[in-house]
PDB file of C-alpha atoms in Angstrom:
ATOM      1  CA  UNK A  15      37.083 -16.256   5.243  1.00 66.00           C
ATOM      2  CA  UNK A  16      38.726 -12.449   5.081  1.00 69.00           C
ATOM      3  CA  UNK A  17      36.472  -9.529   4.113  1.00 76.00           C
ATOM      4  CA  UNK A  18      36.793  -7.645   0.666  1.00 78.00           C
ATOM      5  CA  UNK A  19      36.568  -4.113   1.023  1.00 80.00           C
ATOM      6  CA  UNK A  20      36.677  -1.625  -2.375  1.00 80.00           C
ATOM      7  CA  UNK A  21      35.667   1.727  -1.959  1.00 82.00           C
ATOM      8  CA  UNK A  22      37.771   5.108  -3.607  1.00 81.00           C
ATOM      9  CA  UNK A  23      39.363   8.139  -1.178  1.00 76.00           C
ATOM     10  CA  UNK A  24      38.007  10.159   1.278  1.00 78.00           C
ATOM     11  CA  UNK A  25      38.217  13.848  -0.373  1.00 72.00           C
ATOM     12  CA  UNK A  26      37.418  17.276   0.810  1.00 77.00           C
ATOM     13  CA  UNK A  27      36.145  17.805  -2.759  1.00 78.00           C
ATOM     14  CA  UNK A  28      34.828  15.217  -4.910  1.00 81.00           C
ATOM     15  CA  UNK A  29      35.013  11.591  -4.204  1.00 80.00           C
ATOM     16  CA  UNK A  30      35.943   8.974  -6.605  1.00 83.00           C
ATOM     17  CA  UNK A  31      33.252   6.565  -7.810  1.00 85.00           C
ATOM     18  CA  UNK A  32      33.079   3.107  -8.489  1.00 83.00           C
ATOM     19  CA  UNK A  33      31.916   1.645 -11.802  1.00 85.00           C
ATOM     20  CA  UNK A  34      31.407  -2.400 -11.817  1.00 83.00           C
ATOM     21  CA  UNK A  35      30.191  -3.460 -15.487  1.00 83.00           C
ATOM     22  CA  UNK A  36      30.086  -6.362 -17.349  1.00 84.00           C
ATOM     23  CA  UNK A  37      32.800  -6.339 -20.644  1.00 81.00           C
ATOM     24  CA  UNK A  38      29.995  -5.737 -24.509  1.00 83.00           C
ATOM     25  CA  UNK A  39      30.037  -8.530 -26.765  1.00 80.00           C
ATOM     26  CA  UNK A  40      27.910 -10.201 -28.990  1.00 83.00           C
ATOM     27  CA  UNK A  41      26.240 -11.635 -25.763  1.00 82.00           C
ATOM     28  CA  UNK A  42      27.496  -9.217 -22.961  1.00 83.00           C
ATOM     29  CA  UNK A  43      28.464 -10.534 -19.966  1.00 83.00           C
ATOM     30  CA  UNK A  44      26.533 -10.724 -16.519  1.00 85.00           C
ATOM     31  CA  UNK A  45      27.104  -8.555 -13.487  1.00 85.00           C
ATOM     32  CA  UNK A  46      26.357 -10.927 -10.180  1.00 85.00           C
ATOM     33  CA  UNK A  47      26.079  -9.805  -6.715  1.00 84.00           C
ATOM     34  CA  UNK A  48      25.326 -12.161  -4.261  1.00 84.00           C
ATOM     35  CA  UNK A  49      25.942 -13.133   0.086  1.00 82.00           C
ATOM     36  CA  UNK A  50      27.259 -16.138   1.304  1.00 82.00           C
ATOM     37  CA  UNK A  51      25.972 -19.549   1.420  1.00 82.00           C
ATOM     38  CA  UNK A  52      26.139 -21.019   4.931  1.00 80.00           C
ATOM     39  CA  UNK A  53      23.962 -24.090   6.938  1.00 81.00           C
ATOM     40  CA  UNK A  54      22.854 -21.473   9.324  1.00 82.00           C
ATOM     41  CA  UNK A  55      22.505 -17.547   8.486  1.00 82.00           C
ATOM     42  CA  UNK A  56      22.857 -16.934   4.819  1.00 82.00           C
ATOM     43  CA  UNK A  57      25.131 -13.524   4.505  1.00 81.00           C
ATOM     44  CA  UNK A  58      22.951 -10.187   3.017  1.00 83.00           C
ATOM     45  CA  UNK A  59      23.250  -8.101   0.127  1.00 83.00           C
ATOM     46  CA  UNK A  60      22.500  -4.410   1.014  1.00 83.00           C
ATOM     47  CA  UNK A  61      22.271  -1.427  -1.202  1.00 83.00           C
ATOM     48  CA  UNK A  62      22.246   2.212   0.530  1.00 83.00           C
ATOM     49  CA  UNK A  63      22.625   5.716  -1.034  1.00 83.00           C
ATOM     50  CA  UNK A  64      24.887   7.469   0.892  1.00 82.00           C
ATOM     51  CA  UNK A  65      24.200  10.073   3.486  1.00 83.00           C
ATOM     52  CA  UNK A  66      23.961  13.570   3.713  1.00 81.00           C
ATOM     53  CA  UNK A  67      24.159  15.797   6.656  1.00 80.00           C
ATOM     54  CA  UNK A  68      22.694  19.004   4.494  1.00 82.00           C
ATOM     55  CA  UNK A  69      21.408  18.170   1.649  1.00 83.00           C
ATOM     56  CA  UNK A  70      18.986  14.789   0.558  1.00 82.00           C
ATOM     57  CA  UNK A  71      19.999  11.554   1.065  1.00 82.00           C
ATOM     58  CA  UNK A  72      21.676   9.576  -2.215  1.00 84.00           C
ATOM     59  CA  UNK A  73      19.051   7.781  -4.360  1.00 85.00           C
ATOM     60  CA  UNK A  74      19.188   4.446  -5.555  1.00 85.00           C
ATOM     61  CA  UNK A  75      18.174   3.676  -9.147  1.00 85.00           C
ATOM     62  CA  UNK A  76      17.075   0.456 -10.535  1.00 84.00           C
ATOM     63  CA  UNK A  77      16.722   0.444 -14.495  1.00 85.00           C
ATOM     64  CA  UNK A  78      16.325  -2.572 -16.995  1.00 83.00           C
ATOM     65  CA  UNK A  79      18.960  -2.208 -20.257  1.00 84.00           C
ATOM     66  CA  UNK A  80      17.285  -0.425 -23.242  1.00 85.00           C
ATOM     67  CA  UNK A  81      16.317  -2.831 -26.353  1.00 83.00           C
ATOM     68  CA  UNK A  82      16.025  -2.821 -29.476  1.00 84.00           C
ATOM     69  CA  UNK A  83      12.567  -5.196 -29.518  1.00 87.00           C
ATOM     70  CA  UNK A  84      11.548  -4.274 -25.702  1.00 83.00           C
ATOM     71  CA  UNK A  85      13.395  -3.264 -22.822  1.00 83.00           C
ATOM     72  CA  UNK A  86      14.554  -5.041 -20.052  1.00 84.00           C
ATOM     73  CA  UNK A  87      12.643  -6.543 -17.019  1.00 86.00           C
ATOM     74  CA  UNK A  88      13.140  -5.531 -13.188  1.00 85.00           C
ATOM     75  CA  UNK A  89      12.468  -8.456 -11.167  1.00 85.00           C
ATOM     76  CA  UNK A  90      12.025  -8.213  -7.909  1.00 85.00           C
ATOM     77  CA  UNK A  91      11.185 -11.620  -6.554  1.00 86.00           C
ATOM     78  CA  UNK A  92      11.422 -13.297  -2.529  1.00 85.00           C
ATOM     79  CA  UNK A  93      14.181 -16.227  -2.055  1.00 84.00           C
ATOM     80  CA  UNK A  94      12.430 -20.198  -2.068  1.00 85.00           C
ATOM     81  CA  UNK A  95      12.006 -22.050   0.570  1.00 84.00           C
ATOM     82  CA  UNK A  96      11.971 -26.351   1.074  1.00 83.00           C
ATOM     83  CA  UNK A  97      10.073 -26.350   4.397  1.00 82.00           C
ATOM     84  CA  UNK A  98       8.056 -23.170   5.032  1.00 82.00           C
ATOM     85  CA  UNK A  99       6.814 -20.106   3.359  1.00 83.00           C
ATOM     86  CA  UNK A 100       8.902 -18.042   0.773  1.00 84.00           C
ATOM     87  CA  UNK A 101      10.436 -15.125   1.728  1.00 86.00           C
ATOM     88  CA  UNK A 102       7.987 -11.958   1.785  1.00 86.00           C
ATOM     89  CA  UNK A 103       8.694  -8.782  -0.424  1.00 86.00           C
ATOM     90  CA  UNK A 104       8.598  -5.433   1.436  1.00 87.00           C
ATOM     91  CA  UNK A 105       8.474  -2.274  -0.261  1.00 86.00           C
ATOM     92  CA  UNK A 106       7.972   0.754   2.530  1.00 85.00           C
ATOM     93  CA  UNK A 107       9.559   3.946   2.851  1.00 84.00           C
ATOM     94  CA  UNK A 108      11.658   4.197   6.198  1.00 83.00           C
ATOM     95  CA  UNK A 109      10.015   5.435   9.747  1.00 81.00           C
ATOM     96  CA  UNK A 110      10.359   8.372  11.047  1.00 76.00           C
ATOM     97  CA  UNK A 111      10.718   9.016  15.241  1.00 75.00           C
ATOM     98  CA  UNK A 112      10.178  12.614  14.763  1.00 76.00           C
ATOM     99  CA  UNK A 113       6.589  14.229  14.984  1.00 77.00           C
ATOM    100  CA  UNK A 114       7.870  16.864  12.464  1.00 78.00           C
ATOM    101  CA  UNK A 115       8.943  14.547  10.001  1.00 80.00           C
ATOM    102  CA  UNK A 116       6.691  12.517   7.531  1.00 82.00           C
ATOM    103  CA  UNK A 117       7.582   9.811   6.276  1.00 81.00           C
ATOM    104  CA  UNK A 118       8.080   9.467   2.267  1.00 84.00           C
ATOM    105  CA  UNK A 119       5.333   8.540  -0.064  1.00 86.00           C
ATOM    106  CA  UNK A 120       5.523   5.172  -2.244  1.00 86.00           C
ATOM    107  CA  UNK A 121       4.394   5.693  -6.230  1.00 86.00           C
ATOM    108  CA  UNK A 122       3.849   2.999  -8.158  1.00 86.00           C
ATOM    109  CA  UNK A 123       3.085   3.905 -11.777  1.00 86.00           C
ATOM    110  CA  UNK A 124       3.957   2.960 -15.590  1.00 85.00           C
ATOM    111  CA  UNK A 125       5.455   4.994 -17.477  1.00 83.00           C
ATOM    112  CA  UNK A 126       4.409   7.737 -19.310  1.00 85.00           C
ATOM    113  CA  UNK A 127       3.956   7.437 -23.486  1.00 84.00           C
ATOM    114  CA  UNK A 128       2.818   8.895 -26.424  1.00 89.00           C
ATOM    115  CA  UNK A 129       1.100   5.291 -26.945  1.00 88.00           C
ATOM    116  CA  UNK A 130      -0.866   3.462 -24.634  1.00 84.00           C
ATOM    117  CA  UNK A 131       0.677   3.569 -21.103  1.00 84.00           C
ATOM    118  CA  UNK A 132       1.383   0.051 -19.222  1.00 85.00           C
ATOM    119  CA  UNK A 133      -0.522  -1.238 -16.642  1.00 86.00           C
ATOM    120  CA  UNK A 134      -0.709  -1.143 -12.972  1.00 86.00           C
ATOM    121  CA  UNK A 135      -1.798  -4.638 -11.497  1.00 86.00           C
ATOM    122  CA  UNK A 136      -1.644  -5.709  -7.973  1.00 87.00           C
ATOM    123  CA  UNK A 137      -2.542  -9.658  -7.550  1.00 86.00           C
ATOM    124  CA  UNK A 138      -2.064 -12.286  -5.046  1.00 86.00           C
ATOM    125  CA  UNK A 139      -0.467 -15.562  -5.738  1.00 85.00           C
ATOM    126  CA  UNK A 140      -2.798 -18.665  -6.656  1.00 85.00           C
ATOM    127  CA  UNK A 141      -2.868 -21.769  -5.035  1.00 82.00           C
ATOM    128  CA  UNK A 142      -3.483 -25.126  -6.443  1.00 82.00           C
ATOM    129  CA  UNK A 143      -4.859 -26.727  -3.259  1.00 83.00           C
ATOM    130  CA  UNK A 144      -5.514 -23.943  -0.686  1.00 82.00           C
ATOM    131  CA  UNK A 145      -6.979 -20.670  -0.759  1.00 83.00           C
ATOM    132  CA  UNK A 146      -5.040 -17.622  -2.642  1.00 85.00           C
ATOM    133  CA  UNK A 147      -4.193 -15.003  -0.979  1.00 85.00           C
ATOM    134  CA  UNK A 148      -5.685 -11.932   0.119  1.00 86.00           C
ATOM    135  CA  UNK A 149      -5.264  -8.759  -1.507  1.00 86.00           C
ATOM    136  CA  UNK A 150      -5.823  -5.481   1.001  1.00 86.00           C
ATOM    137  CA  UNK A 151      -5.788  -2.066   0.767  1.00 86.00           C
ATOM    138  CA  UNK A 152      -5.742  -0.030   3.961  1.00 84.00           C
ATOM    139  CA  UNK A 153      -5.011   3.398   4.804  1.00 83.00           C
ATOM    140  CA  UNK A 154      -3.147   3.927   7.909  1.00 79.00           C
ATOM    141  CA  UNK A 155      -4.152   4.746  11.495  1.00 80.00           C
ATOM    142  CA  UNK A 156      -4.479   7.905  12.258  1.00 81.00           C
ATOM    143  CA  UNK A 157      -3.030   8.863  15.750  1.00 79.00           C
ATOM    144  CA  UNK A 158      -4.165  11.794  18.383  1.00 78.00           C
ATOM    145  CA  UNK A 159      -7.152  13.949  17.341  1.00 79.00           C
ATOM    146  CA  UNK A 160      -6.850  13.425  14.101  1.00 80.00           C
ATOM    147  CA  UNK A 161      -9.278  11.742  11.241  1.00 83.00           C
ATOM    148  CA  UNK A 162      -8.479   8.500   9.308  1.00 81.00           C
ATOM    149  CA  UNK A 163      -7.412   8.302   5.898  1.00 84.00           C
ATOM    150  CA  UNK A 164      -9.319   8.463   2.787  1.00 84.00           C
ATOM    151  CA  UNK A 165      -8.907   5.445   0.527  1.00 84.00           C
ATOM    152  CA  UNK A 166      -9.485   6.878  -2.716  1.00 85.00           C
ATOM    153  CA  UNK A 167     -10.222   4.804  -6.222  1.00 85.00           C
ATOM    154  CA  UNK A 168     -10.967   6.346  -9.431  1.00 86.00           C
ATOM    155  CA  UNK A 169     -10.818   5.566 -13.012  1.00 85.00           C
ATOM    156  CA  UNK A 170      -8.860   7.960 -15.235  1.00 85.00           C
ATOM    157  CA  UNK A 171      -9.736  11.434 -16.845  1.00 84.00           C
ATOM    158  CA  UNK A 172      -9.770  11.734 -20.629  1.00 83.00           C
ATOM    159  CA  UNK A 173     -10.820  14.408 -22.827  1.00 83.00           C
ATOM    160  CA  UNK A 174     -13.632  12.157 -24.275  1.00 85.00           C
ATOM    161  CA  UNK A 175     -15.116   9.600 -21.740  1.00 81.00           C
ATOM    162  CA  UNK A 176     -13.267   8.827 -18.290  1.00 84.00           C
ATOM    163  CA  UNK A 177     -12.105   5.323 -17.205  1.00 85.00           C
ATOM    164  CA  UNK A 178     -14.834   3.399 -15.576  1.00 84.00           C
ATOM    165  CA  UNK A 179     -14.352   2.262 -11.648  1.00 85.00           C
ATOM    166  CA  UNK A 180     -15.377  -1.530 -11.532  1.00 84.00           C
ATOM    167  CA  UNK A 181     -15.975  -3.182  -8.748  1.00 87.00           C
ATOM    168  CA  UNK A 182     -16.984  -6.881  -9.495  1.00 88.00           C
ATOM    169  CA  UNK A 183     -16.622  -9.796  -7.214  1.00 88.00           C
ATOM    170  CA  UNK A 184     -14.660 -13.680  -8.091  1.00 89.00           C
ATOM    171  CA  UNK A 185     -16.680 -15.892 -10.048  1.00 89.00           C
ATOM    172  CA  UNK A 186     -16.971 -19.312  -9.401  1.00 87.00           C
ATOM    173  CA  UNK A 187     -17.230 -22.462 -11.713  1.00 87.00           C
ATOM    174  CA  UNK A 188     -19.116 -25.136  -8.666  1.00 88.00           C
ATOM    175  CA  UNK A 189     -20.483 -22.776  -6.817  1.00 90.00           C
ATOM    176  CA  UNK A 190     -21.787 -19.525  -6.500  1.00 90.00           C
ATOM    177  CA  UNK A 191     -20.173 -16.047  -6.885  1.00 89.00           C
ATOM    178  CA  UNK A 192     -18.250 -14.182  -4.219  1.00 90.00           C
ATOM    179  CA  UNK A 193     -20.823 -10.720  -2.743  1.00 88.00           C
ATOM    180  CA  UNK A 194     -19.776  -7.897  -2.737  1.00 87.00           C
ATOM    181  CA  UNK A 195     -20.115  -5.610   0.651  1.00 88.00           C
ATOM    182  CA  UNK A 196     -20.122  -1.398   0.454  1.00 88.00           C
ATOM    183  CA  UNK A 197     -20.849  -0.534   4.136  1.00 88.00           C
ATOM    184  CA  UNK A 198     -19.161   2.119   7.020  1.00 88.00           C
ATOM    185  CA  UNK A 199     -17.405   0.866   9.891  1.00 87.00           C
ATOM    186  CA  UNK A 200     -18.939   0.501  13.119  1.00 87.00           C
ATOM    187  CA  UNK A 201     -18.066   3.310  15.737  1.00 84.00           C
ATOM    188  CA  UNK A 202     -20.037   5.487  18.555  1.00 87.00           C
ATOM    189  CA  UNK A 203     -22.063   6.548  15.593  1.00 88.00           C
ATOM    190  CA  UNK A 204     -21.715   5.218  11.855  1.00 89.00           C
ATOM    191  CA  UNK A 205     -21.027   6.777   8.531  1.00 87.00           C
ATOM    192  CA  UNK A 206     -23.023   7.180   5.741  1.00 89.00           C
ATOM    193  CA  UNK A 207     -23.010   4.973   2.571  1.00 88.00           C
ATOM    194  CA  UNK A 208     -23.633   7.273  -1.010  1.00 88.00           C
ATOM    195  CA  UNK A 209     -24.301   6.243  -4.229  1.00 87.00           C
ATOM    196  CA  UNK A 210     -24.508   9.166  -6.208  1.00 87.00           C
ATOM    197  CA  UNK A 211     -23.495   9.987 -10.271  1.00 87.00           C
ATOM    198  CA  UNK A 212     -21.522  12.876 -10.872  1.00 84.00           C
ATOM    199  CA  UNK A 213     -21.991  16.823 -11.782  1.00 86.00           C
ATOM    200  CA  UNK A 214     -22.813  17.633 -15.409  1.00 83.00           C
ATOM    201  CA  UNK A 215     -21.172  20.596 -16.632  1.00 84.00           C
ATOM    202  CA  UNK A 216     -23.707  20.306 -19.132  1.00 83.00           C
ATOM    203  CA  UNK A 217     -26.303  17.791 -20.012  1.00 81.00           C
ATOM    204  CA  UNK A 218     -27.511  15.369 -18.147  1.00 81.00           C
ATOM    205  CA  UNK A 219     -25.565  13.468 -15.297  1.00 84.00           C
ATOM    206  CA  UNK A 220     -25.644   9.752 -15.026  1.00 85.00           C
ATOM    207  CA  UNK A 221     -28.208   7.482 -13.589  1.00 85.00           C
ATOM    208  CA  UNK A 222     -28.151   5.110 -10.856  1.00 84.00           C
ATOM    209  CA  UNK A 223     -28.656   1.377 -11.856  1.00 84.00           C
ATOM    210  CA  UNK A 224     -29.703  -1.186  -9.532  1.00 85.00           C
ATOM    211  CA  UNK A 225     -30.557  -4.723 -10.480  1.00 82.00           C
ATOM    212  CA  UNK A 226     -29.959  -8.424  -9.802  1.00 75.00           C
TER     213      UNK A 226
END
């Protein structure tokens, strides 16, 4: 079938936008945006921020509606499958082929409130017959000379008592417990493991508890 094609006048100024919105009603309406069905390759939907030759690159913003009660969910979730695996979900920022150019950070946060904030929770999928998945951190490979990456976890500061770091392993209802492992990486000559409590400004620091 022919192509549809809607975008507003090239300017020397200040291009037109384009607004797509769904009409308000009792129950407003729906705004869907979807590629092709086909028996072979399904068509794409692609979002981009425009381009700038001096000046950042366009954003793109992804907001639920504001509610009354709550607001509005952002779901981002991979396409089914009937044979094989669902799609995967990949959130990276883009690669850079320059060796004076790092590439962007990714943030994942709530948001901030005068309440209590939102969570943060990063889970695999469970499985009624097989094993779940596995959930890992890494920090990247450092090229050249260079060290590797820190991998850093820490609870949160607060003016009274900071936010404990808990490290605790699956439980298990047949059989026993999952371990837990703390050791350095193998190389021409191994890091140190330390378990150590913290400064004290004043009083006394914390102890070290070790027990079965």
């Amino acid at each position: 079938s022919g192509s549809l094609s809607l975008s507003t006048g090239t300017s020397s100024g200040n291009a037109g936008s384009i607004s797509l919105n769904a009409g308000s009603g009792e129950t407003a309406g729906q705004v869907t945006i979807s590629g092709g069905n086909s028996a072979q390759s399904a068509g794409r939907v692609a979002l981009e921020g425009g381009s700038s030759m001096s000046d950042l690159g366009a954003s793109i913003s992804l907001s639920g509606g504001r509610g009354g009660i709550g607001g509005g969910r952002i779901d981002l979730t991979s396409g089914d499958a009937d044979m094989s695996a669902t799609g995967d979900v990949a959130i990276g920022s883009s690669t850079s082929s320059s060796k004076d150019v790092s590439s962007g950070s990714i943030l994942l946060n709530s948001g901030n409130t005068i309440a209590d904030s939102g969570s943060v929770l990063i889970a695999s999928g469970s499985s009624e017959s097989g094993s779940a998945g596995v959930v890992s951190i890494n920090a990247g490979l450092s090229g050249g000379d260079n060290i590797g990456s820190s991998l850093l976890m820490s609870g949160g500061d607060a003016s009274i008592d900071g936010g404990e770091a808990i490290l605790t392993s699956g439980s298990s209802i047949n059989a026993k417990s999952g371990d837990v492992q703390v050791m350095s990486s193998s190389g021409a000559s191994t890091g140190s493991v330390s378990v150590v409590s913290g400064v004290a400004s004043f009083g006394d620091s914390g102890p070290i508890l070790v027990g079965s």
